[in-house]
């Protein structure tokens, strides 16, 4: 997905939220906003939004020296989501289609995103409403068929907290598939995105092989990916792409990608089409997209 | 009210909405956004938001040559609101306190604002909901007392469409007060704000003396006001300030101002305090504000 003019105000809002987490000093806050402003006339709009967001968060890091503003936020959301693990595991087990229920939870978990959102609902409420809400785009039957026959699945993680919901989905996937599963995290902290540390802290490393994307972008950007990551990407039968950033980065790709995400901005909703609106939960086979 | 960092993304959004009304040409749209970006590092944040918005809309006008992007929008909203005039007049007449009902309608009419908002509800629905909704801040009793004893009232208009609701309020004010009433419009078009042309088109000139603020700012900025306007401002017993822009510009002033507005952004809600939240309708005696 290309960057739209509507993304520009959002980059400023994101910078402002991140900088306010780091410091109350208005001079420093102003400095960050001025740097972001200087970036605007140089922006290549044919790149994807997470590539520009990457630069915005790099500015926050460079100006403040703090490369991980959401560190404490991430720790808390991992902990909170982990405290719900057994309750959610039970809800999945009690449901008529445990993989579908785990998908719904994993998509709803994508609400835990400090990029486009300034806050999110209580994680327990997110989970509860996911169990009863339908998916606005639902390619689940095809997803399940692909998973069952896959030999290698690449799972692109997105945010802290959400990663506990990903763990639950991976556990269900392993019940119906013998595929080798690699779980991709960001190379270093950006927004509240998952890193190796997060993956280990919630036990993902016990059920999948954790690998780095090779980049600090808040999405898997193929041109920035490590050779190891690219090899896994191209050899996977199925790619499970979590979240809006990964969708924005990979929506034009031809691989067998399933996008599991909550739509968190009207620009993404419009770009996606299919009658999708802001706030919708979707499970979409990427090859259905018109730019594929 | 000073300008907050949160206003910066909003200036970009406002520029983008205005430029899209004028042209589909992405190069021109980009040029406007780049100019707004160049403005950011020079922004004096101790000035009020409408002073910066004024510069933003001047950029749109300079780049496109179109000084009145919302001309057709304004014509339509005046016409639509005028078509409701008799219905609203009747609703006011049938109510137990016609001046209060007219106040509520005039405040609700402030929803018709293309600055902070990208759209607004149908004008008839705005009116209907105003008749049954309470005011979140309600200094009406004091407002009425002041109006009754006033000899000179200065009424600061805000938006097209809304101005029909202002006419209804002024007509009710004239039932309880012999005051001379001056109605202030913008010197030239900016956003969908009222100009002399709008005032005349809805008949305000028949019930009040229409004067210009002397400026194309989307608010009454005293430092930019004409000597005529300043004379009226300082000699008025009561100033009725409509809308968010006029509130932002005059919230720190000492005169006997009543602010009638719909809150259309969380920054204004927070700055105002008093437990007010985004979307609230308020009738506030300005001298109650802590910076007074």
XYZ file of C-alpha atoms in Angstrom, chain B:
292
model
C -6.097 29.757 24.028
C -2.560 29.000 22.934
C -1.754 26.581 20.149
C -0.905 23.068 21.304
C 1.374 20.564 19.568
C -1.780 18.490 18.973
C -3.000 21.268 16.672
C -0.168 20.562 14.192
C -1.606 17.323 12.735
C -4.978 19.108 12.578
C -3.541 21.960 10.478
C -2.355 19.384 7.934
C -5.768 17.682 7.922
C -7.505 21.019 7.446
C -5.182 21.991 4.582
C -5.756 18.619 2.943
C -9.545 18.884 3.165
C -9.545 22.410 1.729
C -7.134 21.592 -1.093
C -9.137 18.507 -2.073
C -12.221 20.676 -2.452
C -10.274 22.878 -4.882
C -8.357 20.342 -6.964
C -7.739 16.651 -7.606
C -4.229 17.411 -8.813
C -1.888 15.564 -6.476
C 1.094 17.775 -7.330
C -0.799 20.860 -6.184
C -2.054 19.033 -3.088
C 1.506 18.013 -2.292
C 2.752 21.571 -2.780
C 0.266 22.847 -0.190
C 1.258 20.174 2.330
C 4.947 20.915 1.778
C 4.344 24.629 2.415
C 2.415 23.813 5.601
C 5.329 21.594 6.655
C 7.757 24.471 6.097
C 5.564 26.590 8.347
C 5.845 24.191 11.308
C 9.394 25.053 12.496
C 8.474 28.768 12.363
C 5.219 28.426 14.301
C 4.952 30.675 17.345
C 2.910 28.455 19.672
C 1.959 31.317 21.949
C -0.459 32.618 19.340
C -3.984 31.230 19.085
C -4.864 28.331 16.728
C -7.004 30.451 14.360
C -4.026 32.737 13.723
C -2.081 29.723 12.456
C -5.120 28.314 10.629
C -5.366 31.692 8.892
C -1.837 31.200 7.528
C -2.669 27.611 6.482
C -5.729 28.702 4.492
C -3.718 31.557 2.994
C -1.269 28.911 1.703
C -4.150 27.004 0.090
C -5.311 30.266 -1.550
C -1.823 31.269 -2.681
C -0.960 27.882 -4.192
C -4.297 27.365 -5.971
C -5.451 30.913 -6.635
C -8.808 29.887 -5.119
C -9.583 32.094 -2.131
C -12.980 30.530 -1.407
C -12.845 26.716 -1.630
C -16.019 26.278 0.400
C -18.115 28.790 -1.594
C -20.602 26.211 -2.915
C -20.692 24.363 0.408
C -21.541 27.660 2.133
C -24.291 28.508 -0.348
C -25.865 25.111 0.148
C -25.716 25.192 3.944
C -27.249 28.684 4.034
C -30.021 27.492 1.745
C -30.645 24.289 3.687
C -30.728 26.106 7.034
C -33.025 28.789 5.581
C -35.435 26.073 4.430
C -35.768 25.065 8.095
C -36.314 28.630 9.306
C -40.109 28.514 9.697
C -40.055 25.085 11.313
C -37.439 26.227 13.836
C -39.204 29.545 14.452
C -42.299 27.556 15.361
C -40.354 25.198 17.638
C -38.879 28.222 19.423
C -42.278 29.906 19.735
C -43.882 26.758 21.109
C -41.204 26.220 23.751
C -41.525 27.266 27.389
C -38.431 29.514 27.160
C -37.994 30.734 23.578
C -34.642 32.478 24.227
C -33.178 29.317 25.770
C -34.453 27.213 22.879
C -32.986 29.696 20.390
C -29.657 29.557 22.287
C -29.637 25.764 22.100
C -30.328 25.864 18.373
C -27.670 28.529 17.761
C -25.110 26.420 19.650
C -26.076 23.252 17.789
C -25.823 25.181 14.517
C -22.129 25.561 15.310
C -21.781 21.924 14.166
C -21.756 23.274 10.610
C -17.995 23.798 10.626
C -15.666 22.662 7.859
C -12.520 23.595 9.831
C -12.053 20.907 12.477
C -14.680 18.606 10.980
C -14.632 16.751 7.672
C -18.411 16.521 7.606
C -21.426 17.252 9.739
C -24.813 15.689 10.267
C -27.819 16.699 8.246
C -28.783 20.213 9.401
C -32.357 19.132 10.232
C -31.017 16.368 12.522
C -28.664 18.851 14.187
C -31.646 21.084 14.970
C -33.862 18.239 16.162
C -31.259 16.861 18.557
C -30.501 20.364 19.900
C -34.105 20.753 21.019
C -33.865 17.755 23.331
C -30.186 17.862 24.422
C -29.012 19.626 27.580
C -26.114 22.098 27.575
C -22.931 20.693 29.176
C -22.099 24.167 30.511
C -25.153 26.288 31.071
C -24.752 29.934 32.074
C -28.063 30.739 30.433
C -29.683 32.515 33.407
C -26.807 34.968 33.620
C -26.746 35.316 29.830
C -30.431 36.229 29.800
C -30.046 38.710 32.677
C -27.190 40.438 30.844
C -29.092 40.523 27.552
C -32.178 42.073 29.147
C -30.216 44.975 30.592
C -27.803 45.469 27.663
C -27.763 48.596 25.521
C -25.222 47.367 23.022
C -24.659 43.723 22.042
C -21.842 42.557 19.777
C -22.610 39.201 18.162
C -19.554 37.464 16.641
C -20.730 35.171 13.841
C -18.958 31.983 12.871
C -20.120 29.769 10.008
C -22.432 29.759 7.015
C -25.614 27.761 7.635
C -25.159 28.347 11.356
C -25.905 32.006 10.673
C -29.607 31.168 10.126
C -29.681 29.801 13.685
C -27.965 33.042 14.777
C -30.736 35.012 13.082
C -33.345 33.076 15.069
C -31.481 33.806 18.314
C -31.112 37.487 17.508
C -34.842 37.694 16.781
C -35.562 36.238 20.235
C -33.013 38.541 21.880
C -34.868 41.482 20.354
C -38.040 40.305 22.095
C -36.457 40.772 25.521
C -33.927 43.547 24.898
C -33.812 46.994 23.286
C -30.073 46.768 22.754
C -28.428 47.863 19.528
C -26.982 44.723 17.950
C -23.908 44.528 15.716
C -23.197 41.254 13.936
C -19.534 40.628 13.074
C -18.502 38.716 9.958
C -15.067 37.873 8.468
C -13.568 40.478 6.138
C -13.108 37.892 3.369
C -13.815 34.175 2.817
C -11.981 31.650 4.995
C -13.136 28.042 5.432
C -16.960 28.144 5.601
C -16.979 31.210 7.846
C -19.551 33.971 7.438
C -18.905 37.023 5.300
C -21.130 40.043 4.570
C -22.528 38.131 1.602
C -23.695 35.274 3.835
C -25.189 37.648 6.401
C -27.174 39.453 3.713
C -28.250 36.205 2.028
C -29.976 34.985 5.196
C -31.380 38.383 6.201
C -29.227 39.147 9.245
C -28.766 42.687 7.889
C -32.476 43.300 8.458
C -32.237 42.720 12.208
C -28.690 43.792 13.102
C -25.929 46.016 11.775
C -23.422 43.824 9.971
C -19.770 44.827 10.384
C -16.524 43.196 9.318
C -13.906 41.920 11.726
C -11.343 43.536 9.457
C -9.451 40.277 8.950
C -9.567 37.011 7.002
C -8.690 34.978 10.104
C -11.257 32.260 10.934
C -11.954 34.038 14.239
C -12.048 37.543 15.706
C -8.357 38.307 16.318
C -8.247 41.614 18.169
C -4.746 42.524 16.954
C -6.045 42.253 13.382
C -9.378 43.965 13.950
C -10.399 47.221 12.283
C -10.733 50.367 14.464
C -14.511 50.267 13.868
C -14.700 46.680 15.078
C -12.499 47.384 18.129
C -14.653 50.370 19.082
C -17.781 48.209 19.030
C -15.964 45.443 20.894
C -14.879 47.678 23.762
C -18.179 49.542 24.037
C -20.454 46.465 24.055
C -22.132 45.489 27.350
C -22.402 41.902 26.159
C -20.407 40.040 23.535
C -21.926 36.841 22.143
C -19.089 34.794 20.699
C -20.161 31.972 18.426
C -18.015 28.952 17.693
C -14.737 27.341 18.487
C -12.487 29.699 16.506
C -13.808 32.785 18.296
C -13.486 30.930 21.613
C -9.859 30.015 20.872
C -9.115 33.626 19.961
C -10.897 35.322 22.865
C -10.856 32.869 25.788
C -8.274 34.962 27.654
C -10.068 38.293 27.242
C -11.648 40.188 30.130
C -14.774 41.565 28.460
C -18.264 40.349 29.254
C -18.230 37.565 26.681
C -20.598 34.615 26.495
C -19.199 31.748 24.454
C -21.803 29.713 22.592
C -20.238 26.757 20.814
C -20.077 23.101 20.109
C -16.768 21.565 21.234
C -15.225 19.965 18.175
C -11.832 18.801 19.335
C -10.332 17.240 22.468
C -7.649 19.947 22.715
C -10.269 22.669 23.155
C -12.217 20.449 25.576
C -9.109 19.924 27.745
C -8.059 23.555 27.576
C -11.531 24.681 28.615
C -11.717 22.364 31.602
C -15.011 22.381 33.550
C -15.421 18.664 32.765
C -16.266 19.524 29.166
C -15.723 16.842 26.536
C -15.507 16.679 22.775
C -18.992 17.009 21.225
C -20.512 18.980 24.112
C -22.708 22.026 23.521
C -21.875 24.903 25.835
C -23.068 28.342 26.846
C -20.291 29.765 29.011
C -19.724 33.119 30.659
C -16.084 33.778 29.706
C -15.260 35.508 32.985
C -15.640 32.114 34.699
C -12.533 30.825 32.881
C -9.464 30.457 35.063
C -7.272 32.542 32.763
C -9.663 35.454 33.234
